[in-house]
Structure formats: structure tokens, C-alpha cells
Amino acid sequence: MHEAYHAACAYERQISASTWRYASAAAVLGVMVTDRLAAGRPPLSGETVGAVADEEPALAQLRQTVAVRHDQMLTEDEDGLQGGERRRALVQGVESAYDCVMNERSAGVCRTETEAGACRLTEVSPEGVEPFWIDLLEPVLDLAESMPTQIARWVRHRGRARHF
């Protein structure tokens, strides 16, 4: 039983880490695209999209993503109170992850905030403890899943605005 338990735990962690990598990259990319649409800036280059989509974001990039005021990017019939609560949970989760990364000793020394910001959570979460991304997984997955809808709404919204 002990052997089966450890194999199941390792499998669960591996699946969670894969999900985290892709969800966090999708959330960052989605927010980048939506932010550009909301601000009327030109689209991202294909090279930038590929670079962001291909790799788990560093913690500082994730912090920057959740700091974006999503309510400023929303179209008229959006989120309200639930959106604010989700945003606060994301911000709080990222700050907790920063604390974990900074307090995890690397070569016997705690990381600075800048060093922590350069880390990817799947790479610095030690084995045998709950991964640093685990509390962020669900809210980041929700954000990543909502981004295509947000982008579609902005595209429709901008299309209607051009007709007036």
C-alpha cells in the first residue's frame, strides 16, 4: 500500500504541475491580449505569443498579470462582486507564493524578492510538501478559461464601436 500511495501522490503532483504550467501561461497570455485590446494597443507579435505560451511564467510575471485591474478590461455586462473576490484571491495567492519561495532556503539562504520573482513555481516547490502553486491552481485555471470569452467580447465590443 505504501508503494502505491507514493506512486499515486507522484502522479497527482505531476498532473497538477502540468496543469499549472499551461494554465498560468494561458492566463498571462490572455490578460496580455485583453489588456492590449482594452488599451487599443496593437496586437502581440507571433514571437511574443509563442514565448509566453510555451513556458510557465516566472512569479514576477504572474504578479504583474494579477495586478492588472481586470475590471478596467471588462465589457459592459461583466463580473461585478464575484470578479473582485476572484481578483483578491489571485493577488493574495500570488503574494503567499512569494512568501513561500522567499522562505524556502536555496543553498541555505533565503531568496530576496527579486530572486523569488525570477522563479517558476514548479521548479522551486520542494518534494514532500504541498506545491507552492496548489492554492493558485483553481483561480488561475478559472482566469485562463475566462480569457477567450473576454477576448471575444472585446473584439465584438470594438467592432460595434467602429460602426457608430
Short mmCIF file of C-alpha atoms in Angstrom, two decimals:
data_model
loop_
_atom_site.label_atom_id
_atom_site.label_comp_id
_atom_site.label_asym_id
_atom_site.label_seq_id
_atom_site.Cartn_x
_atom_site.Cartn_y
_atom_site.Cartn_z
CA MET A 1 0.00 0.00 0.00
CA HIS A 2 2.83 2.36 0.87
CA GLU A 3 4.37 1.94 -2.60
CA ALA A 4 1.02 2.50 -4.34
CA TYR A 5 0.36 5.60 -2.22
CA HIS A 6 3.68 7.19 -3.17
CA ALA A 7 3.17 6.41 -6.85
CA ALA A 8 -0.32 7.96 -6.75
CA CYS A 9 0.99 11.07 -4.98
CA ALA A 10 3.80 11.48 -7.50
CA TYR A 11 1.33 11.10 -10.38
CA GLU A 12 -1.05 13.66 -8.85
CA ARG A 13 1.78 16.15 -8.39
CA GLN A 14 2.98 15.64 -11.96
CA ILE A 15 -0.52 16.20 -13.38
CA SER A 16 -1.02 19.25 -11.15
CA ALA A 17 2.34 20.68 -12.24
CA SER A 18 1.48 20.21 -15.93
CA THR A 19 -1.91 21.80 -15.41
CA TRP A 20 -0.28 24.68 -13.52
CA ARG A 21 2.29 25.33 -16.25
CA TYR A 22 -0.29 25.55 -19.03
CA ALA A 23 -2.98 27.36 -17.01
CA SER A 24 -0.58 30.01 -15.75
CA ALA A 25 0.84 30.57 -19.24
CA ALA A 26 -2.68 30.81 -20.71
CA ALA A 27 -3.77 33.26 -18.00
CA VAL A 28 -0.76 35.51 -18.58
CA LEU A 29 -1.22 35.43 -22.36
CA GLY A 30 -4.97 36.03 -22.11
CA VAL A 31 -4.54 39.02 -19.81
CA MET A 32 -1.83 40.43 -22.07
CA VAL A 33 -4.12 40.19 -25.11
CA THR A 34 -7.16 41.58 -23.29
CA ASP A 35 -5.15 44.41 -21.78
CA ARG A 36 -3.93 45.38 -25.26
CA LEU A 37 -7.47 45.28 -26.63
CA ALA A 38 -8.77 47.42 -23.76
CA ALA A 39 -5.98 49.96 -24.24
CA GLY A 40 -6.27 50.00 -28.04
CA ARG A 41 -2.66 48.92 -28.48
CA PRO A 42 -1.50 46.81 -31.44
CA PRO A 43 -1.60 43.00 -31.24
CA LEU A 44 1.25 40.98 -29.79
CA SER A 45 3.78 39.62 -32.25
CA GLY A 46 3.68 35.93 -33.07
CA GLU A 47 7.09 35.60 -31.46
CA THR A 48 5.85 37.09 -28.19
CA VAL A 49 2.74 34.89 -28.18
CA GLY A 50 4.89 31.80 -28.74
CA ALA A 51 7.33 32.76 -25.99
CA VAL A 52 4.59 33.40 -23.42
CA ALA A 53 2.52 30.34 -24.36
CA ASP A 54 5.46 27.94 -24.38
CA GLU A 55 6.66 28.46 -20.83
CA GLU A 56 5.41 28.70 -17.28
CA PRO A 57 5.62 32.34 -16.24
CA ALA A 58 8.06 33.47 -13.61
CA LEU A 59 6.49 34.55 -10.35
CA ALA A 60 7.08 38.26 -11.07
CA GLN A 61 5.25 37.94 -14.40
CA LEU A 62 2.37 36.22 -12.64
CA ARG A 63 2.29 39.02 -10.04
CA GLN A 64 2.18 41.58 -12.83
CA THR A 65 -0.67 39.68 -14.50
CA VAL A 66 -2.89 39.53 -11.42
CA ALA A 67 -2.13 43.19 -10.65
CA VAL A 68 -3.87 44.24 -13.87
CA ARG A 69 -7.21 45.73 -12.94
CA HIS A 70 -9.45 43.26 -14.74
CA ASP A 71 -12.48 45.42 -14.09
CA GLN A 72 -10.94 48.04 -16.38
CA MET A 73 -10.77 45.46 -19.15
CA LEU A 74 -14.33 44.15 -18.80
CA THR A 75 -17.09 44.87 -21.26
CA GLU A 76 -20.44 46.18 -20.07
CA ASP A 77 -22.18 43.00 -18.78
CA GLU A 78 -19.30 41.60 -16.75
CA ASP A 79 -18.38 40.24 -13.37
CA GLY A 80 -19.17 42.63 -10.52
CA LEU A 81 -18.65 41.39 -6.95
CA GLN A 82 -17.56 37.86 -7.87
CA GLY A 83 -14.87 39.23 -10.14
CA GLY A 84 -13.48 41.40 -7.35
CA GLU A 85 -13.39 38.45 -4.97
CA ARG A 86 -11.62 36.28 -7.55
CA ARG A 87 -9.09 39.02 -8.21
CA ARG A 88 -8.37 39.44 -4.49
CA ALA A 89 -7.93 35.66 -4.14
CA LEU A 90 -5.48 35.66 -7.05
CA VAL A 91 -3.47 38.58 -5.67
CA GLN A 92 -3.41 37.02 -2.21
CA GLY A 93 -2.41 33.63 -3.64
CA VAL A 94 0.48 35.10 -5.61
CA GLU A 95 1.70 37.01 -2.56
CA SER A 96 1.53 33.79 -0.50
CA ALA A 97 3.54 32.01 -3.19
CA TYR A 98 6.14 34.80 -2.99
CA ASP A 99 6.37 34.28 0.78
CA CYS A 100 6.82 30.54 0.32
CA VAL A 101 9.51 30.96 -2.33
CA MET A 102 11.37 33.61 -0.33
CA ASN A 103 11.30 31.50 2.84
CA GLU A 104 12.35 28.28 1.08
CA ARG A 105 16.07 28.09 1.56
CA SER A 106 18.15 27.71 -1.56
CA ALA A 107 21.67 26.59 -0.67
CA GLY A 108 20.91 27.51 2.96
CA VAL A 109 19.96 31.11 2.13
CA CYS A 110 16.51 32.66 1.77
CA ARG A 111 15.78 34.28 -1.58
CA THR A 112 15.24 38.00 -1.99
CA GLU A 113 12.00 39.27 -3.52
CA THR A 114 13.78 39.81 -6.84
CA GLU A 115 15.22 36.29 -6.81
CA ALA A 116 11.81 34.87 -5.90
CA GLY A 117 10.25 36.81 -8.78
CA ALA A 118 12.57 35.10 -11.25
CA CYS A 119 11.49 31.63 -10.06
CA ARG A 120 8.96 29.32 -11.67
CA LEU A 121 6.79 27.68 -9.04
CA THR A 122 7.09 24.16 -10.46
CA GLU A 123 10.87 24.41 -10.28
CA VAL A 124 11.17 25.67 -6.71
CA SER A 125 8.41 23.74 -4.93
CA PRO A 126 10.22 21.12 -2.86
CA GLU A 127 9.14 17.49 -2.91
CA GLY A 128 7.33 16.16 0.12
CA VAL A 129 5.32 19.32 0.81
CA GLU A 130 2.31 20.87 -0.82
CA PRO A 131 3.44 22.65 -4.02
CA PHE A 132 3.56 26.45 -3.90
CA TRP A 133 1.12 26.67 -6.82
CA ILE A 134 -1.58 24.42 -5.35
CA ASP A 135 -3.76 27.20 -3.88
CA LEU A 136 -3.40 29.22 -7.07
CA LEU A 137 -4.30 26.40 -9.43
CA GLU A 138 -8.08 26.78 -9.36
CA PRO A 139 -8.25 30.59 -9.55
CA VAL A 140 -5.60 30.72 -12.29
CA LEU A 141 -7.40 27.97 -14.20
CA ASP A 142 -10.64 29.98 -13.90
CA LEU A 143 -8.85 33.09 -15.18
CA ALA A 144 -7.26 31.20 -18.07
CA GLU A 145 -10.60 29.66 -19.05
CA SER A 146 -12.35 33.04 -18.96
CA MET A 147 -9.84 34.80 -21.21
CA PRO A 148 -11.08 33.55 -24.62
CA THR A 149 -14.57 34.80 -23.73
CA GLN A 150 -13.16 38.15 -22.58
CA ILE A 151 -11.17 38.49 -25.78
CA ALA A 152 -14.22 37.63 -27.92
CA ARG A 153 -16.32 40.21 -26.05
CA TRP A 154 -13.67 42.89 -26.59
CA VAL A 155 -13.42 42.09 -30.27
CA ARG A 156 -17.23 42.33 -30.61
CA HIS A 157 -17.29 45.47 -28.47
CA ARG A 158 -14.63 47.17 -30.60
CA GLY A 159 -16.40 46.06 -33.77
CA ARG A 160 -19.65 47.68 -32.60
CA ALA A 161 -17.82 50.85 -31.55
CA ARG A 162 -16.40 51.23 -35.07
CA HIS A 163 -19.91 51.17 -36.58
CA PHE A 164 -21.05 54.26 -34.64
#
